[in-house]
mmCIF file of C-alpha atoms in Angstrom:
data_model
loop_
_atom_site.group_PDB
_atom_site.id
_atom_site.type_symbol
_atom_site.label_atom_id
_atom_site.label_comp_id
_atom_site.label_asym_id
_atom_site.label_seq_id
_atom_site.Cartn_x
_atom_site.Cartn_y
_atom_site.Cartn_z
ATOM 1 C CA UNK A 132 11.545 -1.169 -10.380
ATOM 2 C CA UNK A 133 11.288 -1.989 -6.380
ATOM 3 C CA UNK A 134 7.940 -1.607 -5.233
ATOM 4 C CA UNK A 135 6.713 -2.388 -1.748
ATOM 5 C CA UNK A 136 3.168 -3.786 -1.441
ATOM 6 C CA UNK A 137 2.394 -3.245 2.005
ATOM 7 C CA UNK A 138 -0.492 -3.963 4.850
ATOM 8 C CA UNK A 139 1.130 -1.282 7.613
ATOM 9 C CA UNK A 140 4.950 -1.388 7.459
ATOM 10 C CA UNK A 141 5.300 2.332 8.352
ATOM 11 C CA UNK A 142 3.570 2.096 11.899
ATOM 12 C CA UNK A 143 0.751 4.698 12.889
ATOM 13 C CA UNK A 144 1.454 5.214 16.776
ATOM 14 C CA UNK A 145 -1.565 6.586 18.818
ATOM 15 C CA UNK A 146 -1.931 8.228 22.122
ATOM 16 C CA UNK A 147 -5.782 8.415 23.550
ATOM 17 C CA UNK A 148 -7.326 7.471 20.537
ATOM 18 C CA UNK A 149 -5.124 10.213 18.362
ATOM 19 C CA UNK A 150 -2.822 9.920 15.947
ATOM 20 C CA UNK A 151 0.883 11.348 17.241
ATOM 21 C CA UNK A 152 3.356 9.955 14.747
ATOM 22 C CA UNK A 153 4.419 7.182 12.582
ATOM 23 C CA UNK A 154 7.336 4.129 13.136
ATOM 24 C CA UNK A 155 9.585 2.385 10.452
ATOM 25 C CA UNK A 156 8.815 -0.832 11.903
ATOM 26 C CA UNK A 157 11.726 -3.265 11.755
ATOM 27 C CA UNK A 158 10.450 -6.484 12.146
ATOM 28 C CA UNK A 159 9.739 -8.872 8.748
ATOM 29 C CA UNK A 160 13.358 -7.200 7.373
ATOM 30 C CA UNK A 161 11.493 -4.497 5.808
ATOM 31 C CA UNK A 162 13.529 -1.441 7.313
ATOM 32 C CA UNK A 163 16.628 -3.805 5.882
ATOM 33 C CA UNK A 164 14.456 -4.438 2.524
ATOM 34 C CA UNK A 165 13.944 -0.377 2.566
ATOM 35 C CA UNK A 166 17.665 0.746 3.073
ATOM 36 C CA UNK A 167 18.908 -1.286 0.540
ATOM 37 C CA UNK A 168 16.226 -0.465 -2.199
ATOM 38 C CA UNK A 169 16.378 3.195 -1.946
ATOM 39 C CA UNK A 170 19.638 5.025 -3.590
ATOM 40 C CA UNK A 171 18.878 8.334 -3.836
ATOM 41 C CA UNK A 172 17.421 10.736 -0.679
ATOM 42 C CA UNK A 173 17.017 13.901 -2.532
ATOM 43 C CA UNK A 174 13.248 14.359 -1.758
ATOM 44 C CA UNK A 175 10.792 11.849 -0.375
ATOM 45 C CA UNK A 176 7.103 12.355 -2.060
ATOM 46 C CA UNK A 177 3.749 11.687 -0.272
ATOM 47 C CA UNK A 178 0.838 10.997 -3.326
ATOM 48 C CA UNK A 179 -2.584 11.435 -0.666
ATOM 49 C CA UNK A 180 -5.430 9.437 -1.270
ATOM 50 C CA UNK A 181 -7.729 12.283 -1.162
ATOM 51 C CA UNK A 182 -6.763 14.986 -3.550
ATOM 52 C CA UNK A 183 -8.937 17.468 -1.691
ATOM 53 C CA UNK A 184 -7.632 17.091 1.672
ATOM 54 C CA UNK A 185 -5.335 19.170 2.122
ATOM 55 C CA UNK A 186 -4.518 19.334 5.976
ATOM 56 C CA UNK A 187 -4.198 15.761 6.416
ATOM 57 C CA UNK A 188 -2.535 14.675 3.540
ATOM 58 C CA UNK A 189 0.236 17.791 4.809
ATOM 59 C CA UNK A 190 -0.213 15.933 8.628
ATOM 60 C CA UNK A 191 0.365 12.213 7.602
ATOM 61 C CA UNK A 192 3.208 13.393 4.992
ATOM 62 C CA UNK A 193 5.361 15.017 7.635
ATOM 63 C CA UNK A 194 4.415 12.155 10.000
ATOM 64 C CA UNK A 195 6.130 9.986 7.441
ATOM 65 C CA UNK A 196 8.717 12.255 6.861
ATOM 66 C CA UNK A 197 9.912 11.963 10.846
ATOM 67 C CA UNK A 198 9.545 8.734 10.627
ATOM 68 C CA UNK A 199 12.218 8.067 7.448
ATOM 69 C CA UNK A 200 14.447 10.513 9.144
ATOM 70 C CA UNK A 201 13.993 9.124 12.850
ATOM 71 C CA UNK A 202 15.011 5.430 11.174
ATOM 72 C CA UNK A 203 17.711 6.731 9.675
ATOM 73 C CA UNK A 204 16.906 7.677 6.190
ATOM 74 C CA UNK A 205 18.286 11.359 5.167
ATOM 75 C CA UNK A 206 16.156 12.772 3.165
ATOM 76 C CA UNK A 207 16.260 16.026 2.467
ATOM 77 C CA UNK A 208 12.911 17.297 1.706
ATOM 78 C CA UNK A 209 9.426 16.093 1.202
ATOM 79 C CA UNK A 210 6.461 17.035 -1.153
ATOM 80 C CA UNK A 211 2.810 16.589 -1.129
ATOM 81 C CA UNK A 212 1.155 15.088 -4.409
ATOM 82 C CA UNK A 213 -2.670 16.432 -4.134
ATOM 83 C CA UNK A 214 -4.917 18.486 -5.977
ATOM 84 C CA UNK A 215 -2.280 21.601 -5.448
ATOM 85 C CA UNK A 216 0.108 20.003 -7.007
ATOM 86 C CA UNK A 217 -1.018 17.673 -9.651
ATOM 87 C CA UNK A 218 0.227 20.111 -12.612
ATOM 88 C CA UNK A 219 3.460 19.599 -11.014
ATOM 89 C CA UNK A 220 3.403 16.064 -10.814
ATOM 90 C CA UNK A 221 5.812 14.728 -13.591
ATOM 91 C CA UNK A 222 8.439 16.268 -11.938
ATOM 92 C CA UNK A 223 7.921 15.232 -8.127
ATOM 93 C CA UNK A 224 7.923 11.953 -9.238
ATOM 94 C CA UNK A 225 10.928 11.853 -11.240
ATOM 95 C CA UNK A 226 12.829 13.625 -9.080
ATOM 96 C CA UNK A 227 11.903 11.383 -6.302
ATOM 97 C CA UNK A 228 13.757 8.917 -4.340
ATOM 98 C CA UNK A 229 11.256 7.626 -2.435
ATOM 99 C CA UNK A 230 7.497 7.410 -3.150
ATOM 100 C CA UNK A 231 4.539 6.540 -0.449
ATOM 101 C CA UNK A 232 0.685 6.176 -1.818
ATOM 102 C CA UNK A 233 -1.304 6.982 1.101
ATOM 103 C CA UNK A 234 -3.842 4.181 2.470
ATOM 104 C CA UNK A 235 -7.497 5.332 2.409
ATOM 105 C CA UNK A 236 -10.571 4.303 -0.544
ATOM 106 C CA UNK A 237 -9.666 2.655 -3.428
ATOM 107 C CA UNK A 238 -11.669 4.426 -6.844
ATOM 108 C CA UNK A 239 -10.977 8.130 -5.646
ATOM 109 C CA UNK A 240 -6.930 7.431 -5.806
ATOM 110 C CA UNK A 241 -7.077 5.215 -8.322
ATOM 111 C CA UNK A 242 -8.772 8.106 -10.438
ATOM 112 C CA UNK A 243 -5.592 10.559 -9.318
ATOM 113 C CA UNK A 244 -3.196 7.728 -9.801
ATOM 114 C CA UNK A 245 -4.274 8.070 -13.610
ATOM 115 C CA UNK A 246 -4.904 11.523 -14.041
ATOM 116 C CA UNK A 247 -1.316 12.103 -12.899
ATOM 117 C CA UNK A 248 -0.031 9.632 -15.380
ATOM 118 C CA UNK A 249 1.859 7.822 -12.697
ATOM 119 C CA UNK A 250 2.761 4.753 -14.448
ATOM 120 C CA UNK A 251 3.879 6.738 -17.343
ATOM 121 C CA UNK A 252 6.361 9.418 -15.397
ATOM 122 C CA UNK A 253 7.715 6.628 -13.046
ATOM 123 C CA UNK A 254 9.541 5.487 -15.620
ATOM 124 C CA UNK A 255 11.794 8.561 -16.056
ATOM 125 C CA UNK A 256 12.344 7.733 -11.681
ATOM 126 C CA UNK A 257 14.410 6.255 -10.122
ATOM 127 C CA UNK A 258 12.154 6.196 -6.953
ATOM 128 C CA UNK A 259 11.097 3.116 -4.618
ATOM 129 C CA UNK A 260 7.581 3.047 -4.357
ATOM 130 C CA UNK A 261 5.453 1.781 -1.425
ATOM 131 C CA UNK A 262 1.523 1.600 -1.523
ATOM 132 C CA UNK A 263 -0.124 1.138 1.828
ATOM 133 C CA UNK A 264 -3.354 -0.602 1.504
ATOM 134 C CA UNK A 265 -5.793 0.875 -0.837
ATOM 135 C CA UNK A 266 -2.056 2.161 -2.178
ATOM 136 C CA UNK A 267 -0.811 -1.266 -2.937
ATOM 137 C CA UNK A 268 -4.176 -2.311 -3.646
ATOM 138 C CA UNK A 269 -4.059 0.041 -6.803
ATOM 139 C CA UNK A 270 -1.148 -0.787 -8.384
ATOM 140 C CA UNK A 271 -2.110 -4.038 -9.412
ATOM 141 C CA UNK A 272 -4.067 -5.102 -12.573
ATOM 142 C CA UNK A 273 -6.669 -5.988 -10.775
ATOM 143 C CA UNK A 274 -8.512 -3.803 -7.626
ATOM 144 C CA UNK A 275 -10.378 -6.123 -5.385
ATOM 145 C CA UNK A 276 -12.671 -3.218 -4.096
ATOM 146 C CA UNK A 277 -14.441 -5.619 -0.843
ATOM 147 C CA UNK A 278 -16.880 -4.024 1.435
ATOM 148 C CA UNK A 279 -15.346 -2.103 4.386
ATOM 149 C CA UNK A 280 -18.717 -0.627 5.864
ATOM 150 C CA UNK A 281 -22.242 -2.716 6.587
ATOM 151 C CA UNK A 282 -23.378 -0.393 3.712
ATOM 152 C CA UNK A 283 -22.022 -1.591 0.266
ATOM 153 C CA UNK A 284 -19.865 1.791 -0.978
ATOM 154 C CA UNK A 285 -18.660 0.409 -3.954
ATOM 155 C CA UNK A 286 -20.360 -0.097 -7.276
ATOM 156 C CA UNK A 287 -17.975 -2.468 -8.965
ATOM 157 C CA UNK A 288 -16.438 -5.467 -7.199
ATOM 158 C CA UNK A 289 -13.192 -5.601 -9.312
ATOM 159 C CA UNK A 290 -11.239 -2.313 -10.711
ATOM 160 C CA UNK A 291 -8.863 -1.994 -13.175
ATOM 161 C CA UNK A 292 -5.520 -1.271 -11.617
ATOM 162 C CA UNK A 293 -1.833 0.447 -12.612
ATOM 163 C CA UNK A 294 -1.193 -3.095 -13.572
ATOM 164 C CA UNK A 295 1.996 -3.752 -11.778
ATOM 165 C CA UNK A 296 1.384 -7.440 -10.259
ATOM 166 C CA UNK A 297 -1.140 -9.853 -11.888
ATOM 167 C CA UNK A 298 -2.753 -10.997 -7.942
ATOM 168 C CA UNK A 299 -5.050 -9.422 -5.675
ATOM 169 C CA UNK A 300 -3.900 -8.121 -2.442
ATOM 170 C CA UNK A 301 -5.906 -7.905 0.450
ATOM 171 C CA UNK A 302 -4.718 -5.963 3.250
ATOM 172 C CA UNK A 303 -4.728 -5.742 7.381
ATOM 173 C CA UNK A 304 -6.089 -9.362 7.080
ATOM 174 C CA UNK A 305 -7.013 -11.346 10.576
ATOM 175 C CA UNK A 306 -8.726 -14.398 10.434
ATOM 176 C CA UNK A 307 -9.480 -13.871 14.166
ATOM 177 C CA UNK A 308 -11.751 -11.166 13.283
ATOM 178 C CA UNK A 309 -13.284 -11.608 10.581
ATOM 179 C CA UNK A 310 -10.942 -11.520 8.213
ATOM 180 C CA UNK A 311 -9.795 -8.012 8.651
ATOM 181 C CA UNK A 312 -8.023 -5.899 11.312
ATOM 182 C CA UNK A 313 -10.674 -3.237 11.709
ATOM 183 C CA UNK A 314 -14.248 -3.768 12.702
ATOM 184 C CA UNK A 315 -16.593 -3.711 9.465
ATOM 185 C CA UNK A 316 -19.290 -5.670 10.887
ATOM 186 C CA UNK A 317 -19.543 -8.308 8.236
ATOM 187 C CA UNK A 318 -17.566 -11.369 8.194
ATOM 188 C CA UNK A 319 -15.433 -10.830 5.051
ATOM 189 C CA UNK A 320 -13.565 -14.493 5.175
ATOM 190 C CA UNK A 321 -17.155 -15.934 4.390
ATOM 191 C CA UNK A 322 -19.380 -13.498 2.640
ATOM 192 C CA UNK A 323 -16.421 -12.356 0.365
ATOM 193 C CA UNK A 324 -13.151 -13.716 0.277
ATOM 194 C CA UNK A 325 -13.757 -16.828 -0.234
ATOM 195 C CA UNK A 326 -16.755 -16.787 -2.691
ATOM 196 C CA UNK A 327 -14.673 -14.146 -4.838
ATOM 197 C CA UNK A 328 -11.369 -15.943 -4.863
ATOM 198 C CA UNK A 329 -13.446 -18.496 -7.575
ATOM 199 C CA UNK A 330 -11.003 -18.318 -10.750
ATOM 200 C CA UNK A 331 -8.575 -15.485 -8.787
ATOM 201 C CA UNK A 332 -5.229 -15.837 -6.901
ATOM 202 C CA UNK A 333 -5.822 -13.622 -3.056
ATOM 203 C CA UNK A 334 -2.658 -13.036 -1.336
ATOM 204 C CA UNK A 335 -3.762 -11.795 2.180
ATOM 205 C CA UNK A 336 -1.489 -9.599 4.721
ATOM 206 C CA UNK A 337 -1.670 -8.981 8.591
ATOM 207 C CA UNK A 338 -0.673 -5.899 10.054
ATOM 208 C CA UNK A 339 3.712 -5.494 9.395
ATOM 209 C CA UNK A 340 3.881 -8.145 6.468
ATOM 210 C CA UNK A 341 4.406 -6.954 2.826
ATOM 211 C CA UNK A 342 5.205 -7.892 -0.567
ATOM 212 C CA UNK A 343 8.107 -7.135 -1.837
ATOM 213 C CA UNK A 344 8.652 -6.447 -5.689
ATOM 214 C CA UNK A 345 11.962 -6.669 -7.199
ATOM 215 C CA UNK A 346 12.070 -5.930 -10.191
ATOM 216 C CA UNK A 347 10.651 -9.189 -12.345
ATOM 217 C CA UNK A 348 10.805 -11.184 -8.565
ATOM 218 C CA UNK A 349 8.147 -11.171 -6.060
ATOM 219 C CA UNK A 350 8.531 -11.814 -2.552
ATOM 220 C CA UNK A 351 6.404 -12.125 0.346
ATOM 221 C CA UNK A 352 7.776 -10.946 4.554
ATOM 222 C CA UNK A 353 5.920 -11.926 7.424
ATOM 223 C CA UNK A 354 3.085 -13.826 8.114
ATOM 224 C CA UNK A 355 0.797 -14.324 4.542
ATOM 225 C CA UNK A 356 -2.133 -16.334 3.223
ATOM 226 C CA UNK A 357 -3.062 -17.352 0.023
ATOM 227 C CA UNK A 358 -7.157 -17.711 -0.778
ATOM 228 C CA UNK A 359 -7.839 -19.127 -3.733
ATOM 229 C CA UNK A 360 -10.692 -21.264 -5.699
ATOM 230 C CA UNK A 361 -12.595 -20.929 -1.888
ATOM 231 C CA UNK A 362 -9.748 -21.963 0.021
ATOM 232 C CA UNK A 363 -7.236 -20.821 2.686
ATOM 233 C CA UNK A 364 -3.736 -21.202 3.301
ATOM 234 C CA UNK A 365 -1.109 -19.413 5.535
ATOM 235 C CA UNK A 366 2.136 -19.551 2.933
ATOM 236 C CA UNK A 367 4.318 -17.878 5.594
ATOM 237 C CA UNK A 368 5.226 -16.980 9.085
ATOM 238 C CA UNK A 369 6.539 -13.511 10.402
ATOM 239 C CA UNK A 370 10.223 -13.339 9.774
ATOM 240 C CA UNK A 371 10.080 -15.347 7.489
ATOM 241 C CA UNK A 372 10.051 -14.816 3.561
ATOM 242 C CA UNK A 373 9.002 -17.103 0.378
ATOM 243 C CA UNK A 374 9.343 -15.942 -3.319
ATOM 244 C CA UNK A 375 6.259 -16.341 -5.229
ATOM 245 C CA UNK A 376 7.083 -16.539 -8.566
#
């Protein structure tokens, strides 16, 4: 199974603050990575991170959509996994070629992930899967669920994930802010990645790098870090790749 554990590979593009469509973005080899995973376009499928909403899990999945067909990648048609369609969900994913888990919080898709039996129908797919942040953050065994607000959201600190890679992934990383792309107002490096990676393996992703997982190999694109037992350590530089296993 290919699986593509990424930060933000498939570019959001904004105009004045709003959201207007979405990129492939080629740099790090992942368009390259994508075309040569994927071997059937019969239907690309969008699973939302909110089941319940409705109009912007239809928005981002036809931004998507554009985007895989602007970079080249014929599909030729596109479903929305949400709340409408979770009785229908066995077959969207097998019948996909292509699967995207939608960025967002972590426990609410997790939740869907499950109640969908995900890991259990992807096996009768042939699809590529790739998780954007809280949707690569999911699949693996274990969920690091880190602050993203001044106001502590989440009761646990560690979920139990889909199960498919045995590290924790943290995504839009930037040690020149904090430790993560967005503005959280708490310095994450300090106050949490480091005093959690005690006993735990962190591999941390800027903006366009990814992890790439082939089957029983994994591979990390771009520019990556690896925190672990407190420290910090960049493992590799945009276009570039290392295997990691």
């Amino acid at each position: 199974m290919k699986i593509f554990l990424l930060s933000e590979s498939i570019m959001s593009i904004y105009e004045n603050g709003i959201k207007i469509k979405s990129e492939i973005d080629k740099n790090n080899s992942f368009a390259e990575n994508l075309t040569k995973s994927i071997s059937s376009y019969d239907s690309f499928l969008f699973i939302c991170n909110n089941k319940r909403a409705y109009e912007a899990n239809d928005k981002s999945a036809k931004m998507i959509f554009d985007a895989l067909i602007d970079g080249g990648y014929p599909f030729k048609e596109y479903f929305v996994l949400d709340k409408r369609s979770q009785k229908d969900a066995k077959s969207l994913i097998e019948k996909a070629g292509f699967i995207y888990l939608q960025g967002g919080t972590l426990p609410g898709q997790l939740k869907f992930l499950k109640k969908i039996r995900f890991k259990e129908n992807i096996k009768n797919s042939k699809a590529v899967v790739a998780g954007k942040s809280a949707g690569a953050m999911n699949l693996g065994s274990v969920v690091y669920a880190f602050p993203e607000k001044t106001i502590e959201k989440f009761k646990k600190r560690f979920l139990k994930g889909l199960g498919y890679y045995e590290y924790v992934i943290i995504p839009h990383f930037n040690l020149d802010k904090n430790g993560y792309e967005f503005d959280v107002g708490i310095d994450l490096v300090n106050k949490y990645f480091i005093p959690n990676s005690r006993g735990r393996k962190f591999y941390a992703l800027p903006q366009g790098s990814y992890i790439f997982l082939d089957d029983d190999r994994h591979f990390a694109f771009g520019e990556t870090y690896i925190i672990e037992n407190g420290q910090i350590k960049k493992i590799c530089e945009n276009e570039q790749s290392i295997a990691l296993n």
